[in-house]
mmCIF file of C-alpha atoms in Angstrom:
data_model
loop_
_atom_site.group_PDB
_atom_site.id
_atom_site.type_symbol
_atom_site.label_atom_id
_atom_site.label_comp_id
_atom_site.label_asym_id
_atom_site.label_seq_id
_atom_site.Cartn_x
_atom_site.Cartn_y
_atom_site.Cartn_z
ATOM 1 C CA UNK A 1 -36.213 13.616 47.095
ATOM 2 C CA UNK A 2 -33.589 14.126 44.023
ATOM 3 C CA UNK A 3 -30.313 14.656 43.916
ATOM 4 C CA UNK A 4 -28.347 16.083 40.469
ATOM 5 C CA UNK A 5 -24.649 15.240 40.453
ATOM 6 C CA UNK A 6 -22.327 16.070 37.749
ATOM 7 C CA UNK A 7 -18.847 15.591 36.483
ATOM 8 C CA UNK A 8 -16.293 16.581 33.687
ATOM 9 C CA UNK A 9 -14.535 13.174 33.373
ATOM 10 C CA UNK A 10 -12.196 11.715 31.152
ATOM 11 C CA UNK A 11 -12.470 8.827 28.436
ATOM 12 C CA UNK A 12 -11.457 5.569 29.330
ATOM 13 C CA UNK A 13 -10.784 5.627 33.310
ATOM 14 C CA UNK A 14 -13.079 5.188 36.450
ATOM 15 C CA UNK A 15 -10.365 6.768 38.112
ATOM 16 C CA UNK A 16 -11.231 10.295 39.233
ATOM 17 C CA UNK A 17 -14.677 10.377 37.708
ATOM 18 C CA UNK A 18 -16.583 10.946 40.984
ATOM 19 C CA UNK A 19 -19.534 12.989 40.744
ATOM 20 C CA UNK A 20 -20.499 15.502 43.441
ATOM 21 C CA UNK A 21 -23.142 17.086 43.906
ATOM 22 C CA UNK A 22 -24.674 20.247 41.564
ATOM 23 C CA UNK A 23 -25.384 22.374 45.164
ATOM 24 C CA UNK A 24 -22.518 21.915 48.016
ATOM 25 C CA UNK A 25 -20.311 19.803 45.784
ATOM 26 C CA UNK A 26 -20.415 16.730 48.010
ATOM 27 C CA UNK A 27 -20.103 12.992 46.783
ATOM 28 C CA UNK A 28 -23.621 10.832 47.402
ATOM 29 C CA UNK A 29 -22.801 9.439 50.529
ATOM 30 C CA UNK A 30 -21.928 12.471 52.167
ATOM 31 C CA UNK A 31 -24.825 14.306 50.924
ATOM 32 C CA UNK A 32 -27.549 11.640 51.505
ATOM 33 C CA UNK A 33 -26.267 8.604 53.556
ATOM 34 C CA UNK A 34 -28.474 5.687 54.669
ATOM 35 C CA UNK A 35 -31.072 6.983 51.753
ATOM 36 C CA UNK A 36 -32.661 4.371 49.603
ATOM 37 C CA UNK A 37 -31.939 5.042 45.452
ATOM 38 C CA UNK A 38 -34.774 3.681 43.490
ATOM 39 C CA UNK A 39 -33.831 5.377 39.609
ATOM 40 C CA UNK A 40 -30.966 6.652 38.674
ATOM 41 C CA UNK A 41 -30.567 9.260 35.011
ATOM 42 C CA UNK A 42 -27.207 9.485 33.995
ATOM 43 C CA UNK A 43 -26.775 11.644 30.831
ATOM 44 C CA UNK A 44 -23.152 12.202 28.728
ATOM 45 C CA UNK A 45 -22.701 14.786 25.777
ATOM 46 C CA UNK A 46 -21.261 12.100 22.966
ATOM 47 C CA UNK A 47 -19.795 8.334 22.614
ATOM 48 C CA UNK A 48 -21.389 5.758 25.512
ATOM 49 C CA UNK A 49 -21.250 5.688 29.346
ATOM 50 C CA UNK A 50 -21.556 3.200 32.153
ATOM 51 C CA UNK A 51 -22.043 4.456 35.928
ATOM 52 C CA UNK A 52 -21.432 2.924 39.016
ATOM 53 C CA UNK A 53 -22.558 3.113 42.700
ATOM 54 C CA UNK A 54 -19.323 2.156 44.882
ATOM 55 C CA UNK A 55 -17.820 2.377 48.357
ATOM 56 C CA UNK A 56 -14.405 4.271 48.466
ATOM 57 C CA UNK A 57 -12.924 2.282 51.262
ATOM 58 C CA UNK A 58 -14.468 -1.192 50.438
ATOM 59 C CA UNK A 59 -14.701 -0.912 46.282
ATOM 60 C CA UNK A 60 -17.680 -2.727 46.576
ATOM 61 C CA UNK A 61 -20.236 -2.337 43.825
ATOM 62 C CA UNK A 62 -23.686 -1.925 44.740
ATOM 63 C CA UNK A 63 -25.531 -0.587 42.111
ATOM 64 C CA UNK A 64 -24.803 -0.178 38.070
ATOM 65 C CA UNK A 65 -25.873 0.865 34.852
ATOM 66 C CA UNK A 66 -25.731 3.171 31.465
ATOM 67 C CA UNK A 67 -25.902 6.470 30.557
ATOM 68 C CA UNK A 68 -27.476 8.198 27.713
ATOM 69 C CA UNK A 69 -27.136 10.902 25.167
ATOM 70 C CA UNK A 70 -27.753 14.187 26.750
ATOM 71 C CA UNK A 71 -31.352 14.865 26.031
ATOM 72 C CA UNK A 72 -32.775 11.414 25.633
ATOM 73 C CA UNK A 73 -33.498 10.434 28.999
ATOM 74 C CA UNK A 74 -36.266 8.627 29.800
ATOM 75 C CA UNK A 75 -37.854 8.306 34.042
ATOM 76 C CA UNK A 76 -39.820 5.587 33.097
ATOM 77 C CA UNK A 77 -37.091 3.390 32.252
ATOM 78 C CA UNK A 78 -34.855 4.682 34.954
ATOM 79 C CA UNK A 79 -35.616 2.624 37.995
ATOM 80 C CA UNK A 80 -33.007 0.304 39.821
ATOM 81 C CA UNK A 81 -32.879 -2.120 41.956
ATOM 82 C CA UNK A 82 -33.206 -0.347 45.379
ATOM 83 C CA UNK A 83 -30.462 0.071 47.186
ATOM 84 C CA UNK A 84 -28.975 1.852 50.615
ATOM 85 C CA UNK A 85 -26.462 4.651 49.998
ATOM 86 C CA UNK A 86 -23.450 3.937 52.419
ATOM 87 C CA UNK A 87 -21.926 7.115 54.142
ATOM 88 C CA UNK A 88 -18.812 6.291 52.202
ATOM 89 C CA UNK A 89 -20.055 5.570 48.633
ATOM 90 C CA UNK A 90 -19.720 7.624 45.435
ATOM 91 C CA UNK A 91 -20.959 7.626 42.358
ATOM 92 C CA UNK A 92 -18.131 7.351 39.254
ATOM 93 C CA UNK A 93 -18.812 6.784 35.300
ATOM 94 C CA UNK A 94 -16.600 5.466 32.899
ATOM 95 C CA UNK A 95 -17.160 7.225 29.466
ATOM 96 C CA UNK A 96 -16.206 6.785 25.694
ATOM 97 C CA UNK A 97 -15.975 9.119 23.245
ATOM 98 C CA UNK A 98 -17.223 8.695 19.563
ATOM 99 C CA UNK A 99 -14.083 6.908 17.717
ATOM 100 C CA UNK A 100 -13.389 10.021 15.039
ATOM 101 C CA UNK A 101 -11.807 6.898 12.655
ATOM 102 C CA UNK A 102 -13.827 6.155 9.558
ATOM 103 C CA UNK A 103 -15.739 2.554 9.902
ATOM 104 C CA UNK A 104 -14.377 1.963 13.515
ATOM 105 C CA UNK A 105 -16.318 2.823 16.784
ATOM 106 C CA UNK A 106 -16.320 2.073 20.416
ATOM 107 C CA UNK A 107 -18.429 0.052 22.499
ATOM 108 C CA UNK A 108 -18.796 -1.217 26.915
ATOM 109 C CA UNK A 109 -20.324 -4.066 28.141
ATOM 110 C CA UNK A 110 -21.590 -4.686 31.422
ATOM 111 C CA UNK A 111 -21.093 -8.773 31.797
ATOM 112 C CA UNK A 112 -21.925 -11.064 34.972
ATOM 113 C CA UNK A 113 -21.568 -14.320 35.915
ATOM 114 C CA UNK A 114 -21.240 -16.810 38.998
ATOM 115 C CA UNK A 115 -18.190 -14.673 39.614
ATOM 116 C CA UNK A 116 -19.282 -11.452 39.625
ATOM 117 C CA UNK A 117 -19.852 -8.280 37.025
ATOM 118 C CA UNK A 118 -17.620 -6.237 35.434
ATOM 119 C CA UNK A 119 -17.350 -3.745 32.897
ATOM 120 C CA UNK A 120 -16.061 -4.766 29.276
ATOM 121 C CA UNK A 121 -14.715 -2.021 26.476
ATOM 122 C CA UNK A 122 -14.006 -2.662 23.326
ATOM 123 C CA UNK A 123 -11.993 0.276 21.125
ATOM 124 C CA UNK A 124 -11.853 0.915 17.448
ATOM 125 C CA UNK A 125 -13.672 -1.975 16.531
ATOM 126 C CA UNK A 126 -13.548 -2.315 13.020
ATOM 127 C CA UNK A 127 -16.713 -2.318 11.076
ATOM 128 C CA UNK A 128 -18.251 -5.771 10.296
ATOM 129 C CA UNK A 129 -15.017 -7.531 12.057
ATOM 130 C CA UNK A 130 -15.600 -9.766 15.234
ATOM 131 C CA UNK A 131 -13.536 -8.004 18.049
ATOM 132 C CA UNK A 132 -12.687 -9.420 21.191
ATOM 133 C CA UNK A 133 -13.919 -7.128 24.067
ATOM 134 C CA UNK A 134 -11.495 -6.888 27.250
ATOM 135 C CA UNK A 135 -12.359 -5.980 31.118
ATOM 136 C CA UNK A 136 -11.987 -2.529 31.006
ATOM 137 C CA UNK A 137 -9.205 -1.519 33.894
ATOM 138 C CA UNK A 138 -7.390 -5.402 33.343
ATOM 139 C CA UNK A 139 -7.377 -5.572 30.322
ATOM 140 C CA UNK A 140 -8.425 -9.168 30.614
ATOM 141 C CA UNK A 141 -10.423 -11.451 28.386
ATOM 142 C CA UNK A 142 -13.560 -13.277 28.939
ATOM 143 C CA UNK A 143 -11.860 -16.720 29.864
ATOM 144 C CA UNK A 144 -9.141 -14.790 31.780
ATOM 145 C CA UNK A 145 -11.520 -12.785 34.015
ATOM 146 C CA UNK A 146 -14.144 -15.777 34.565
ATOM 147 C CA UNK A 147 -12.709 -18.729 33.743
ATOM 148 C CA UNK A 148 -14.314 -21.643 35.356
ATOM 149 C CA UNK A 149 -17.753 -19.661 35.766
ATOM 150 C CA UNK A 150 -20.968 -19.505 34.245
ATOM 151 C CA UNK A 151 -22.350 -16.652 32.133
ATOM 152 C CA UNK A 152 -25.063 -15.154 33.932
ATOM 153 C CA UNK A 153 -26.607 -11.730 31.385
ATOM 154 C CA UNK A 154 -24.647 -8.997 29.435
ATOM 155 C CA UNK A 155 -25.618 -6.159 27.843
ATOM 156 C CA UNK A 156 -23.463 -4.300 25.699
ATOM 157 C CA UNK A 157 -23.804 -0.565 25.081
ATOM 158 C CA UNK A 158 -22.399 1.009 21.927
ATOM 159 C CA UNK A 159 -21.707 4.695 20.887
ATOM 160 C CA UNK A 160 -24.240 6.700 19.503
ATOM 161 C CA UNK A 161 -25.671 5.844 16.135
ATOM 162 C CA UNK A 162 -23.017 2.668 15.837
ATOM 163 C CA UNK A 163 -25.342 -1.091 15.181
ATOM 164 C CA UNK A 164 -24.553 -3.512 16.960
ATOM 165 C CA UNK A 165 -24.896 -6.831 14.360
ATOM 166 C CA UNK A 166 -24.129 -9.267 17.073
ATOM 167 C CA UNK A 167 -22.287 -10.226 19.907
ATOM 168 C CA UNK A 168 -20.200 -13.759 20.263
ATOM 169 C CA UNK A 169 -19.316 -15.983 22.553
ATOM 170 C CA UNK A 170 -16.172 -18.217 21.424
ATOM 171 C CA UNK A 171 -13.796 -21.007 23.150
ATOM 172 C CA UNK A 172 -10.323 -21.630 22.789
ATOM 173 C CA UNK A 173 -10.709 -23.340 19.637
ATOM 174 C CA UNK A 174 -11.977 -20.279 17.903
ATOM 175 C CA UNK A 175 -15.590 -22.063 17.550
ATOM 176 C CA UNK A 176 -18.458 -19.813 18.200
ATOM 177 C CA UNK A 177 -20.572 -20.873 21.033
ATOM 178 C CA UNK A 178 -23.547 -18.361 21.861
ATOM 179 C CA UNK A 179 -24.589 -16.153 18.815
ATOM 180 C CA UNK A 180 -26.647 -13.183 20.043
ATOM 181 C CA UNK A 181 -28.096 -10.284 17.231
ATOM 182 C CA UNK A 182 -28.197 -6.616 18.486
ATOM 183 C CA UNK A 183 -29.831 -3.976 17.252
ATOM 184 C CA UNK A 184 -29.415 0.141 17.356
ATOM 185 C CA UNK A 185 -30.314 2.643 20.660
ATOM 186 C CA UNK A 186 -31.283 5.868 20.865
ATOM 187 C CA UNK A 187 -33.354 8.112 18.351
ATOM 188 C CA UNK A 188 -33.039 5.662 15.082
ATOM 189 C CA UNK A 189 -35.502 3.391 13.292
ATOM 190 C CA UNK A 190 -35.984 -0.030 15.172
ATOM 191 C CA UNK A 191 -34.173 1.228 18.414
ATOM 192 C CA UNK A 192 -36.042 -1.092 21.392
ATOM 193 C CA UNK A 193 -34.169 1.472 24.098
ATOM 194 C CA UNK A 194 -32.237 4.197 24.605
ATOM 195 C CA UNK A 195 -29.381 2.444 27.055
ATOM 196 C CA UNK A 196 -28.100 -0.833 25.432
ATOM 197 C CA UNK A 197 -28.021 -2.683 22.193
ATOM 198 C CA UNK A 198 -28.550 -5.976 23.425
ATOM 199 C CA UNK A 199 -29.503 -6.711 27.016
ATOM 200 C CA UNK A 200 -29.467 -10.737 27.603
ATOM 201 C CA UNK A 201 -30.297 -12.344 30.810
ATOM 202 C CA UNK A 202 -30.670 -16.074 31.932
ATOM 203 C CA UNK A 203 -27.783 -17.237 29.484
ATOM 204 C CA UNK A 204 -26.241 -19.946 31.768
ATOM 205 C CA UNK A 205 -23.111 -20.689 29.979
ATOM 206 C CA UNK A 206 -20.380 -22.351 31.145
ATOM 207 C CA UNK A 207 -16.736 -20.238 30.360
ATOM 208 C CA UNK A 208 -13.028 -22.256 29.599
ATOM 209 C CA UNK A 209 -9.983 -20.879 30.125
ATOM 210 C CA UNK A 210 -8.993 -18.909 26.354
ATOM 211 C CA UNK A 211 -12.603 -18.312 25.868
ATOM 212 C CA UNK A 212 -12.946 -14.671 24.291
ATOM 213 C CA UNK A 213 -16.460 -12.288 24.406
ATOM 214 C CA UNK A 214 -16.778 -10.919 20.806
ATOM 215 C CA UNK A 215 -18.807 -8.245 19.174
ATOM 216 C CA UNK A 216 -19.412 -7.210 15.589
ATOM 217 C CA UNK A 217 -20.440 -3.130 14.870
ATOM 218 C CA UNK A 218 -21.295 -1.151 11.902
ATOM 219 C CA UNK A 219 -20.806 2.572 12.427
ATOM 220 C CA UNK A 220 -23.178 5.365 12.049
#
């Protein structure tokens, strides 16, 4: 059985972004509670998109993941993880749009560690220019959010057409600790995937308080 749920939502917020469903307008865990998700598509028209599975009394996060560019989907690199829908869970995105500035663009990172995930955005980041990326309803850096956990994966999603050169990982000192080279997504020459630009697991690093997660772009 599948299920199409949309949404208009708004740039920058979780809040309010609940998809329902395209038939009798109900949220996921009305519609189809105690059903097992094994793939989730999530499409947006322009700019990047991260989705979440989530319980609306609990906030709990059970399942997460990216969009892509309307038209670009792909089933057989859709699966998940499986997991249970809960009577009370919905399904929310938090989307970006394409920064209209000339050599800036936006970008989201999904990062876990010992602590947990959460999602990262980074806004206008100037072309070629090492920007430190910030949870994205906190507003917290890497060493605030984490700090005295271990770096577990992230993977970093930028808009459409934007490279990512690389992402950093630096300490309080300013030195550069993890070094990590990204690539493009999406329908352009040496794309690897359609949902991220870099998608690192098994890192293992150890985060200090003033320790800042860094990425440099080069726009479309």
């Amino acid at each position: 059985m599948s299920k199409v749920f949309t949404d208009s939502s708004t740039d920058g917020i979780w809040s309010g972004n609940v998809l329902t469903d395209t038939i009798a307008s109900q949220s996921i865990g009305i519609l189809i509670p105690n059903s097992t998700l094994t793939f989730a598509q999530a499409e947006y028209e322009a700019g990047c998109m991260a989705w979440r599975l989530q319980n609306a009394q609990t906030l709990a996060v059970s399942a997460r993941g990216w969009g892509v560019k309307a038209g670009f989907n792909c089933f057989g690199s859709s699966s998940i993880q499986q997991v249970r829908v809960a009577p009370n869970d919905i399904l929310t995105v938090f989307p970006l749009a394409v920064d209209a500035a000339s050599q800036k663009s936006n970008a989201l990172a999904w990062v876990t560690t010992t602590k947990g995930t959460e999602l990262f955005k980074g806004l206008a980041i100037a072309d070629n220019t090492a920007t430190g990326m910030v949870t994205a309803v906190n507003g917290q850096t890497l060493g605030d959010a984490f700090f005295n956990s271990t770096l577990r994966s992230l993977s970093v999603q930028c808009e459409d057409g934007c490279t990512l050169v690389e992402v950093q990982i630096v300490d309080e000192m300013g030195g550069v600790v993890f070094t990590g080279q990204g690539n493009v997504r999406g329908p352009d020459v040496g794309s690897r995937s359609n949902h991220y630009n870099i998608d690192l697991k098994g890192l293992g690093i150890p985060i200090g308080k003033g320790w800042q997660f860094k990425v440099k772009t080069v726009t479309a």
